[in-house]
Amino acid sequence: MILKSFGKNGQVSQVTLCLLKTKHCIPLTVIDLECQSAHGLSTEQREFQKVAFDFAANEMTPYMAEWDEKEIFPVETMRKAAQLGFGGIYVQPEVGGSGLSRLDTSVIFEALSTGCASTTAYISIHNMCNWMIDTYGNIEQREKFCPELCTMNKFASYCLTEPGSGSDAASLITTAKLEGDHYVLNGSKAFISGGGDTDVYVVMCRTGGKGAKGISCVVVEKGTPGLSFGKKEKKVGWNSQPTRAVIFEDCLVPVTNRLGQEGQGFNIAMSGLNGGRINIASCSLGAAHACVQLARDHLLVRKQFGETLSNNQFLQFKLAEMATKLVASRLLVREAALALQEGRSDAVSLCSMAKLFVTDECFNICNQALQMHGGYGYLKDYAVQQFVRDIRVHQILEGMNTPCSP
Amino acid sequence: MSRVLVGVKRVIDYAVKVRVKPDHSGVVTDGVKHSMNPFCEIAVEEAVKLKEKKLFKEVVAVSCGPAQATETIRTALAMGCDRGIHVEVTGKDYESLGPLQVSKIFAALAKKEEASLVILGKQAIDDDCNQTGQMTAALLDWPQGTFASEVEIEGDKVKVVREIDGGLETIKINMPAVVTADLRLNTPRYATLPNIMKAKKKKIANMKPADLGVDIVSRLEVLRVDEPPTRLAGVKVETVDDLVAKLKESGTI
């Protein structure tokens, strides 16, 4: 087998694997990774994908290392993305969203993630919160919050996890006591993406009794007295988004900020997460796509034992395997997206399966790509390690791949 | 002063490493990523900007080629063109389609659409011909402002700053005119998601070269396509004398 290379160094857009005829007559097959990712998409979806790939290559790839190293929350870049419609991709147009489908969204996040997985993951969280307000909010709430979230004039955070409740989300203890026309919030949320730098907090809190049925969802705005933040966490990856604890101390939130009914909060949270899981899986896909390209590039350049690594059969097989798992992962994510947008009965399980399978497989692909870089893969001068670090957390959040539930 | 015609060409994406077909008849295009020619993107951007400045009423995007050419027209529509024209050329005719035939088509369309301005990319990145704009102007007997790095409409004239070998040349030409876009003319916008959706509703008219009375028979025959020779490794020498000796040896001096 011979591995051939295509594309410039750096911003490569294509991987081609050639399996030539051997004496065992394996037929000639050429796979172009970027063309592959466009297969089965409509003309519009290909256009969306093209814009997202271009944006990623021009506005994100050149900066992802700096954002990671200096822990920069790239507000201006995200606002540029919002100008293209990426701030509320599946939010209704009448409140400023792009009104696209879940599959459209997955395609977009997958492409954007090739530029910076961490920033794209935050953009997807922002989108999820925006959608929750758009879907469960009344007209006043939607008109108040969604337009500014769609333009990313304001940023959003999703607040469910607490120090004492991760996988066991329904056991959360942040309370919201009704007093007149306000809820008084007390408690704290942990690991909140964007926390402290964002403006709109979608918070799940306990208004009623124990369990899921006692949970409501309220929108808390930055600057509300009683709302404060913990220190910025130091993370292995996702460094282009700040992560902080969000603390409520007698924080007064108007009842008019409650989304939906009392007791509906847990359902709202979980339904947001269905889409969130597809989005996170899509981010993992993009990272894996980028890493397969990076690995391919490296194999063509690095020489050992008198020839380029690309002539090494083990590495050829490995790369082909990685490409195969990438395509398989993509198919599962896109099927889950279709199921969700069509309201199929298997949508929830598919979303969870997609998240589980894809985040695991794609992490392995990225990790394998790092391995193929040898010692260089461990250096921060090479992008592959950032993708590995950034998507490692996708196996943990938005539904732990290895939950401890009984 | 109402209409601008913009030509857009679907080419192999700039980032792809092109491969020659085993039979040396051309390059591999199947399964290879294609996009709008980068200079055509710049041309579209300029046309749309002129319309946004209310200097023109309508921008029409034109592409010649097989069915896939409509994808490129859709991109132009998503960037802000109002409607598209797909001149269908397929198979062997498409393989032999070159600047002379395309310029005949554009000339016919420019007359039919009563365009005041035709904006094209200065050249396509696949054949690098850099001829279509110039030939179109000649066929129409219109003035041309090629390698434009700045375009300004002044009444019924166009002021074009051209990038030439010696630097920059500023000319003023009467409309109707042909302008070809160079790299620094502008930075093309990204299509926005809403504009991509809106573009779905914009019309793309379909026609054949014969409908325009254009004969697209090629006067050129491609005999063979080869890759450039592999670049050989250099040789290191220790002293200037060695260098001179080597250069003399190779017949360079």
XYZ file of C-alpha atoms in Angstrom:
659
model
C 0.000 0.000 0.000
C 1.191 3.490 -0.608
C -0.093 6.532 1.191
C -0.192 9.662 -0.903
C -0.301 13.212 0.309
C -2.317 16.156 -0.794
C -2.630 19.655 0.487
C -0.465 22.426 1.837
C 1.225 22.290 5.215
C -0.856 23.832 7.948
C -4.291 24.500 6.565
C -4.906 21.213 4.842
C -8.320 20.424 3.573
C -7.991 16.950 2.183
C -6.757 13.523 3.140
C -6.425 10.928 0.484
C -5.696 7.336 1.186
C -4.713 5.179 -1.740
C -4.735 1.446 -1.444
C -3.009 0.161 -4.521
C -3.301 -3.296 -5.956
C -1.158 -5.729 -4.047
C -0.612 -9.294 -5.044
C -3.723 -10.058 -3.030
C -5.696 -7.727 -5.326
C -7.052 -5.127 -2.916
C -8.867 -2.734 -5.251
C -7.845 0.898 -5.665
C -9.815 3.126 -3.306
C -9.366 6.817 -2.842
C -11.040 8.596 0.062
C -11.025 12.385 0.262
C -11.875 13.210 3.874
C -13.369 16.600 3.255
C -15.444 15.472 0.290
C -16.495 12.484 2.421
C -17.823 14.775 5.120
C -20.025 16.452 2.498
C -21.598 13.230 1.238
C -25.322 12.900 1.760
C -25.748 16.596 2.493
C -28.118 18.897 0.640
C -26.826 21.823 -1.431
C -27.601 24.249 1.390
C -25.900 22.042 3.980
C -22.811 21.955 1.806
C -22.910 25.750 1.694
C -23.242 25.924 5.494
C -20.368 23.492 5.826
C -18.233 25.481 3.416
C -18.745 28.719 5.348
C -17.948 26.957 8.603
C -14.791 25.317 7.209
C -13.624 28.642 5.733
C -14.346 30.478 8.974
C -12.501 27.827 10.960
C -9.463 27.909 8.673
C -9.221 31.703 8.511
C -10.470 32.915 11.884
C -9.717 30.082 14.291
C -6.872 27.782 13.213
C -4.241 30.557 13.249
C -5.204 31.544 16.810
C -6.190 28.348 18.593
C -2.762 27.831 20.159
C -2.615 31.388 21.459
C -6.122 31.221 22.872
C -5.133 27.999 24.663
C -1.827 29.281 26.001
C -3.052 32.687 27.130
C -6.500 31.449 28.163
C -8.203 34.007 25.950
C -12.004 33.921 25.624
C -12.156 35.006 21.956
C -15.142 37.319 22.179
C -14.469 39.206 18.928
C -14.036 36.037 16.906
C -17.205 34.532 18.328
C -19.088 37.743 17.530
C -17.812 37.475 13.943
C -19.198 33.955 13.906
C -22.482 35.266 15.278
C -22.667 37.755 12.391
C -22.748 34.772 10.087
C -25.632 33.311 12.050
C -23.695 30.975 14.350
C -25.036 32.499 17.587
C -28.479 30.886 17.415
C -28.225 28.259 14.737
C -31.362 26.365 15.713
C -33.163 29.317 17.288
C -36.245 30.738 15.545
C -35.674 33.544 13.020
C -38.311 35.832 14.560
C -36.033 36.326 17.571
C -32.853 36.602 15.503
C -31.891 32.962 15.068
C -31.003 31.109 11.895
C -33.824 28.586 12.193
C -31.780 25.663 10.936
C -32.155 21.961 11.703
C -30.177 19.776 14.133
C -28.386 18.135 11.245
C -27.437 21.536 9.797
C -26.138 22.440 13.253
C -24.084 19.272 13.583
C -22.494 19.852 10.179
C -21.614 23.408 11.158
C -20.097 22.581 14.549
C -18.136 19.698 13.076
C -16.566 22.027 10.514
C -15.947 24.865 12.991
C -14.288 22.490 15.415
C -11.493 21.792 12.940
C -10.405 25.367 13.690
C -10.653 25.231 17.486
C -12.530 22.519 19.337
C -12.610 24.401 22.640
C -14.126 27.601 21.236
C -16.605 25.682 19.105
C -17.679 23.684 22.146
C -18.414 26.919 23.992
C -20.336 28.274 20.975
C -22.414 25.089 21.089
C -23.176 25.546 24.792
C -24.199 29.140 24.084
C -26.477 27.880 21.314
C -28.019 25.297 23.619
C -28.918 27.926 26.227
C -30.263 30.249 23.541
C -32.476 27.443 22.252
C -33.762 26.612 25.726
C -34.981 30.181 26.202
C -36.389 30.253 22.671
C -38.252 26.973 23.162
C -39.471 27.155 26.749
C -39.618 30.882 27.284
C -42.694 33.034 26.811
C -42.701 35.778 24.204
C -41.373 38.408 26.616
C -38.459 36.225 27.702
C -37.627 35.233 24.136
C -37.680 38.829 22.958
C -35.652 39.961 25.929
C -32.852 37.425 25.737
C -32.667 35.675 22.365
C -31.843 38.530 19.979
C -28.797 39.570 21.997
C -27.698 35.960 22.389
C -28.031 35.434 18.632
C -25.716 38.361 17.919
C -23.516 37.309 20.855
C -23.843 40.795 22.184
C -24.434 38.720 25.293
C -23.093 35.276 26.122
C -24.821 32.455 27.959
C -23.938 29.704 30.425
C -25.730 26.482 31.325
C -25.876 25.873 35.080
C -26.904 22.398 36.177
C -23.927 20.676 37.805
C -23.131 21.295 41.453
C -20.257 20.211 43.687
C -22.539 17.469 45.068
C -24.441 16.504 41.931
C -22.968 15.640 38.538
C -24.395 12.509 36.986
C -27.023 12.556 39.738
C -28.234 15.919 38.450
C -31.742 15.571 39.855
C -30.337 15.635 43.374
C -29.213 19.259 43.005
C -29.626 21.405 46.100
C -29.527 25.005 44.889
C -32.800 26.338 46.267
C -35.134 28.937 44.839
C -37.635 30.100 47.487
C -40.589 32.043 46.227
C -40.958 35.370 48.030
C -43.518 37.653 46.476
C -42.600 38.188 42.874
C -39.039 36.919 43.243
C -37.227 33.683 43.822
C -34.396 33.794 46.343
C -31.576 31.591 45.091
C -29.066 29.996 47.410
C -26.446 27.480 46.448
C -23.640 27.048 43.982
C -22.967 25.523 40.621
C -19.662 23.930 39.637
C -17.645 23.759 36.420
C -19.728 26.345 34.615
C -18.405 27.013 31.097
C -18.107 30.724 30.512
C -18.920 31.379 34.164
C -17.974 34.894 35.228
C -17.469 36.157 31.694
C -20.955 35.451 30.398
C -24.086 37.536 30.858
C -27.043 35.166 30.899
C -27.145 32.144 33.207
C -29.722 29.410 32.600
C -29.964 27.890 36.077
C -31.665 24.717 37.235
C -32.741 25.128 40.860
C -35.065 23.557 43.390
C -38.403 25.300 43.796
C -40.274 22.245 45.010
C -39.660 18.951 46.723
C -37.025 16.310 46.150
C -36.109 14.778 42.838
C -36.536 15.893 39.269
C -40.097 17.141 39.733
C -39.014 19.777 42.220
C -36.645 21.508 39.811
C -37.341 24.681 37.885
C -35.321 26.617 35.325
C -34.634 30.323 35.782
C -32.593 32.850 33.832
C -30.214 34.873 35.995
C -28.502 37.935 34.592
C -24.953 38.977 35.428
C -24.914 41.886 37.802
C -27.826 40.570 39.856
C -26.966 41.179 43.519
C -26.107 37.912 45.225
C -24.588 36.403 42.100
C -20.852 35.836 42.337
C -18.215 33.570 40.886
C -15.454 31.324 42.105
C -11.876 31.432 40.894
C -11.138 30.628 37.277
C -10.337 26.934 37.093
C -7.012 25.793 35.654
C -7.852 23.147 33.109
C -6.033 20.602 30.958
C -7.902 21.894 27.914
C -10.906 24.051 26.940
C -8.696 26.992 27.838
C -10.322 29.366 25.401
C -13.372 29.320 27.683
C -13.218 30.253 31.370
C -14.716 27.785 33.843
C -15.867 28.967 37.237
C -18.199 28.092 40.065
C -21.356 30.193 40.033
C -22.487 31.184 43.526
C -25.922 32.347 44.643
C -26.260 34.063 48.016
C -29.780 35.342 48.568
C -29.788 36.145 44.894
C -33.122 37.656 43.887
C -34.427 36.524 40.513
C -37.788 37.809 39.213
C -40.425 35.113 38.759
C -40.829 36.434 35.236
C -37.387 34.964 34.538
C -38.595 31.416 35.087
C -38.726 29.355 31.902
C -41.858 27.238 31.660
C -43.630 25.942 34.744
C -42.342 25.188 38.195
C -41.195 21.584 38.201
C -40.485 21.624 34.483
C -36.843 22.573 34.940
C -35.355 19.114 34.842
C -37.135 18.278 31.587
C -35.959 21.546 30.101
C -32.403 20.775 31.190
C -32.467 17.284 29.720
C -34.087 18.335 26.484
C -31.409 20.994 26.062
C -28.804 18.308 26.620
C -30.110 16.075 23.809
C -29.057 18.685 21.319
C -26.045 19.525 23.427
C -24.836 15.941 23.153
C -25.076 15.988 19.374
C -23.195 19.277 19.377
C -20.416 18.047 21.644
C -20.091 14.863 19.602
C -19.896 17.036 16.477
C -17.075 19.021 18.052
C -15.230 15.774 18.715
C -15.732 14.828 15.074
C -14.160 18.035 13.853
C -11.176 17.590 16.128
C -10.696 14.024 14.907
C -10.972 15.177 11.282
C -8.276 17.773 11.861
C -6.051 15.243 13.645
C -6.279 12.658 10.882
C -5.075 15.352 8.471
C -2.273 16.367 10.814
C -1.198 12.748 11.256
C -1.234 12.216 7.523
C 0.904 15.310 6.975
C 3.409 14.169 9.553
C 3.711 10.653 8.154
C 4.607 12.115 4.779
C 7.349 14.281 6.174
C 8.937 12.281 8.980
C 11.619 9.847 7.879
C 12.959 6.941 9.817
C 14.905 3.908 8.639
C 15.553 5.601 5.323
C 12.009 6.310 4.253
C 8.978 8.370 5.175
C 6.693 6.912 7.832
C 3.976 6.844 5.170
C 5.626 3.754 3.712
C 5.193 1.906 6.983
C 2.410 -0.626 6.620
C 1.391 -0.568 10.275
C 0.914 3.188 10.151
C -0.995 2.945 6.881
C -3.387 0.440 8.418
C -3.687 2.582 11.528
C -4.510 5.711 9.541
C -7.071 3.849 7.470
C -8.638 2.575 10.690
C -8.785 6.094 12.099
C -10.463 7.388 8.943
C -12.944 4.512 9.075
C -13.901 5.216 12.681
C -14.257 8.898 11.870
C -16.733 8.154 9.097
C -18.615 5.652 11.291
C -18.821 8.224 14.094
C -20.097 10.879 11.741
C -22.869 8.623 10.487
C -24.077 7.995 14.046
C -24.078 11.686 14.974
C -25.947 12.670 11.832
C -28.511 9.910 12.366
C -29.047 11.107 15.932
C -29.463 14.673 14.653
C -32.066 13.520 12.140
C -33.919 11.536 14.789
C -34.008 14.552 17.106
C -35.238 17.001 14.487
C -37.899 14.567 13.326
C -39.070 13.925 16.866
C -38.544 10.187 16.550
C -39.101 8.021 19.597
C -35.512 6.776 19.536
C -34.088 10.300 19.470
C -33.013 10.505 23.111
C -31.272 7.154 23.145
C -29.597 7.863 19.802
C -28.312 11.215 21.077
C -26.856 9.518 24.125
C -25.378 6.688 22.057
C -23.895 9.160 19.606
C -22.351 11.191 22.401
C -20.928 8.091 24.105
C -19.566 6.402 20.996
C -18.319 9.443 19.154
C -16.579 11.246 21.993
C -14.757 8.015 22.878
C -13.817 7.080 19.314
C -12.766 10.571 18.336
C -10.620 10.971 21.417
C -8.898 7.722 20.473
C -8.392 8.997 16.929
C -6.830 12.214 18.174
C -4.717 10.339 20.699
C -3.564 7.949 17.997
C -2.697 10.910 15.786
C -0.591 12.316 18.627
C 1.175 8.970 18.951
C 1.981 9.008 15.253
C 3.763 12.305 15.750
C 6.197 10.622 18.109
C 7.989 13.002 20.422
C 6.804 15.979 18.419
C 3.236 15.116 19.294
C 4.001 15.973 22.902
C 5.161 19.493 22.062
C 2.792 22.419 22.199
C 4.208 23.658 18.894
C 2.146 20.926 17.280
C -1.629 21.349 17.177
C -2.464 17.672 17.659
C -1.904 17.771 21.425
C -4.357 20.633 21.827
C -7.094 18.707 20.083
C -6.383 15.743 22.370
C -6.520 17.919 25.487
C -9.561 19.850 24.307
C -11.781 16.904 23.473
C -10.781 14.728 26.425
C -13.426 16.499 28.490
C -16.130 15.648 25.943
C -16.043 12.137 27.421
C -16.895 13.600 30.808
C -19.398 16.440 30.531
C -22.902 16.665 29.064
C -23.563 13.163 30.263
C -20.582 11.293 31.637
C -19.626 8.392 29.379
C -19.091 6.318 32.490
C -21.870 7.345 34.863
C -22.056 5.929 38.339
C -25.831 5.490 38.381
C -27.198 2.356 40.039
C -26.361 51.950 -15.169
C -28.372 49.102 -13.804
C -26.794 45.712 -14.171
C -23.494 44.048 -13.338
C -22.575 40.673 -14.772
C -20.134 38.607 -12.730
C -18.443 35.497 -14.022
C -17.736 32.686 -11.556
C -15.768 29.554 -12.323
C -15.825 26.246 -10.493
C -12.235 25.078 -10.088
C -10.315 22.506 -8.060
C -9.884 23.960 -4.566
C -6.650 25.887 -4.068
C -5.526 23.662 -1.196
C -5.764 20.413 -3.147
C -2.629 18.881 -4.579
C -3.566 18.211 -8.170
C -2.777 14.836 -9.725
C -2.336 14.046 -13.402
C -4.568 11.290 -14.812
C -2.707 8.053 -15.610
C -3.427 8.557 -19.314
C -1.943 12.078 -19.218
C -5.068 13.500 -20.839
C -5.716 15.895 -17.994
C -5.938 16.131 -14.223
C -8.073 14.085 -11.824
C -11.285 15.928 -10.997
C -13.555 13.107 -9.768
C -14.052 13.059 -6.020
C -11.791 16.064 -5.640
C -12.834 19.145 -3.685
C -13.914 22.018 -5.917
C -14.722 25.611 -5.014
C -15.266 29.004 -6.573
C -12.096 30.416 -8.123
C -10.641 32.785 -5.490
C -10.410 35.688 -7.965
C -14.045 35.117 -8.902
C -14.942 35.422 -5.194
C -13.215 38.803 -5.180
C -15.156 39.782 -8.332
C -18.470 38.798 -6.702
C -17.600 40.736 -3.556
C -16.843 43.855 -5.588
C -20.070 43.570 -7.567
C -22.140 43.105 -4.415
C -20.406 46.065 -2.745
C -21.200 48.269 -5.751
C -24.841 47.250 -5.525
C -24.880 47.929 -1.767
C -23.587 51.427 -2.552
C -26.682 51.746 -4.769
C -24.546 52.247 -7.868
C -26.187 49.304 -9.588
C -29.596 47.700 -9.294
C -28.833 44.077 -10.002
C -25.944 41.662 -9.938
C -26.175 38.572 -12.134
C -23.781 35.659 -11.537
C -22.864 33.565 -14.562
C -21.086 30.239 -14.761
C -20.351 27.948 -17.705
C -20.094 24.226 -17.153
C -21.896 21.038 -16.166
C -24.616 20.728 -13.519
C -22.156 21.242 -10.647
C -21.546 24.790 -11.868
C -24.850 25.713 -10.224
C -23.211 25.064 -6.812
C -20.784 27.858 -7.588
C -23.624 30.123 -8.692
C -25.423 29.353 -5.414
C -22.354 30.475 -3.489
C -22.404 33.725 -5.471
C -26.106 34.141 -4.684
C -25.402 33.508 -1.006
C -22.817 36.294 -1.130
C -25.451 38.702 -2.413
C -25.938 38.319 -6.168
C -29.563 38.652 -7.208
C -29.910 35.903 -9.784
C -27.830 33.439 -11.713
C -27.370 32.170 -15.234
C -26.045 28.681 -15.790
C -24.736 28.153 -19.320
C -24.691 24.413 -19.628
C -21.592 22.866 -21.165
C -20.919 19.207 -20.511
C -18.660 16.292 -21.351
C -16.021 16.725 -24.016
C -17.253 20.243 -24.765
C -16.546 21.161 -21.151
C -13.105 19.595 -21.205
C -12.162 21.730 -24.175
C -13.912 24.897 -22.950
C -11.419 27.735 -22.797
C -11.222 31.529 -22.536
C -12.164 32.161 -26.182
C -15.442 30.276 -25.937
C -16.265 31.608 -22.473
C -15.605 35.180 -23.549
C -17.926 34.693 -26.529
C -20.599 33.503 -24.117
C -20.039 36.431 -21.745
C -20.064 38.900 -24.627
C -23.395 37.536 -25.827
C -24.827 37.629 -22.290
C -23.523 41.117 -21.607
C -25.424 42.350 -24.661
C -28.531 40.296 -23.892
C -28.657 41.431 -20.262
C -27.706 45.002 -21.171
C -24.989 44.961 -18.560
C -23.099 48.146 -17.812
C -20.248 46.349 -16.159
C -18.774 42.875 -16.468
C -16.536 41.895 -13.561
C -14.409 38.761 -13.763
C -11.553 37.324 -11.759
C -8.235 38.181 -13.377
C -7.498 34.498 -13.983
C -8.598 31.054 -12.940
C -6.293 29.090 -10.684
C -6.632 25.934 -12.761
C -5.480 27.138 -16.156
C -4.004 30.537 -15.151
C -4.979 31.804 -18.621
C -5.683 35.429 -17.690
C -7.477 35.905 -21.024
C -11.230 35.760 -20.572
C -11.677 39.342 -19.339
C -9.511 40.803 -22.052
C -11.114 38.726 -24.822
C -14.615 39.575 -23.600
C -13.810 43.284 -23.775
C -12.342 42.896 -27.250
C -15.353 40.977 -28.567
C -17.667 43.652 -27.193
C -15.337 46.452 -28.204
C -15.612 47.720 -24.632
C -12.833 49.288 -22.575
C -11.126 47.059 -20.005
C -9.637 47.662 -16.556
C -7.666 44.537 -15.721
C -5.763 43.548 -12.538
C -7.947 45.948 -10.585
C -6.933 46.665 -7.015
C -9.425 49.529 -6.744
C -12.642 50.255 -8.594
C -14.606 53.482 -8.332
C -17.638 54.494 -10.309
C -17.578 58.156 -11.310
C -20.769 58.946 -13.168
C -20.713 56.948 -16.368
C -17.023 56.176 -16.071
C -15.038 53.701 -14.002
C -11.790 54.626 -12.330
C -9.605 51.532 -12.040
C -6.308 51.311 -10.198
C -4.401 48.501 -11.847
C -1.588 46.452 -10.367
C 1.097 46.326 -12.998
C 4.745 45.296 -12.976
C 5.916 48.853 -12.456
C 3.557 49.578 -9.590
C 0.064 50.998 -9.785
C -1.592 52.534 -12.818
C -4.813 54.513 -12.591
C -7.079 54.667 -15.614
C -10.550 56.029 -16.255
C -12.676 54.109 -18.709
C -16.167 54.632 -20.092
C -18.961 52.251 -19.233
C -20.006 49.758 -20.390
C -16.700 48.154 -19.485
C -14.995 44.940 -18.386
C -13.039 44.846 -15.149
C -10.951 41.946 -13.875
C -10.309 41.578 -10.151
C -6.871 41.204 -8.647
C -6.010 39.897 -5.187
C -6.016 43.124 -3.224
C -9.271 44.516 -4.583
C -11.188 43.407 -1.491
C -11.642 40.636 1.059
C -14.612 38.496 0.078
C -17.322 38.175 2.710
C -18.406 34.890 4.197
C -21.896 33.914 3.140
C -24.141 34.148 6.197
C -26.511 31.338 7.135
C -29.611 33.491 6.485
C -28.222 34.538 3.079
C -27.574 30.920 2.142
C -31.211 30.187 2.969
C -32.399 33.247 1.017
C -30.264 32.212 -1.947
C -32.372 29.066 -2.263
C -35.228 31.232 -3.529
C -33.147 33.173 -6.029
C -33.523 32.092 -9.635
C -30.883 30.431 -11.746
C -31.756 30.479 -15.457
C -30.499 27.592 -17.517
C -29.369 27.883 -21.115
C -27.021 26.405 -23.684
C -24.323 28.187 -25.696
C -26.364 27.562 -28.839
C -29.222 29.592 -27.324
C -26.845 32.544 -27.372
C -25.684 31.801 -30.885
C -22.232 30.922 -29.642
C -20.088 28.231 -31.225
C -17.971 26.610 -28.540
C -15.837 24.384 -30.731
C -12.303 24.601 -29.474
C -9.450 25.589 -31.729
C -7.021 24.016 -29.291
C -6.207 20.387 -28.716
C -4.520 19.259 -25.516
C -1.889 16.764 -26.523
C -0.533 15.745 -23.154
C -0.532 16.817 -19.511
C 2.489 16.102 -17.327
C 3.551 16.989 -13.808
C 6.405 19.447 -13.572
C 9.764 17.654 -13.242
C 10.582 16.613 -9.662
C 12.735 19.179 -8.048
C 16.227 17.763 -7.605
C 18.238 18.179 -4.458
C 20.840 20.901 -4.481
C 24.538 20.442 -3.876
C 26.423 22.103 -1.050
C 29.826 23.558 -1.795
C 32.518 24.771 0.588
C 33.968 27.816 -1.140
C 33.107 30.430 -3.718
C 35.693 28.884 -6.077
C 33.907 25.547 -5.813
C 30.648 27.318 -6.608
C 32.058 28.963 -9.727
C 33.561 25.647 -10.836
C 30.231 23.841 -10.380
C 28.314 26.535 -12.232
C 30.779 26.331 -15.128
C 30.526 22.534 -15.092
C 26.757 22.612 -15.412
C 27.009 25.076 -18.276
C 25.155 27.759 -16.367
C 27.996 30.214 -16.818
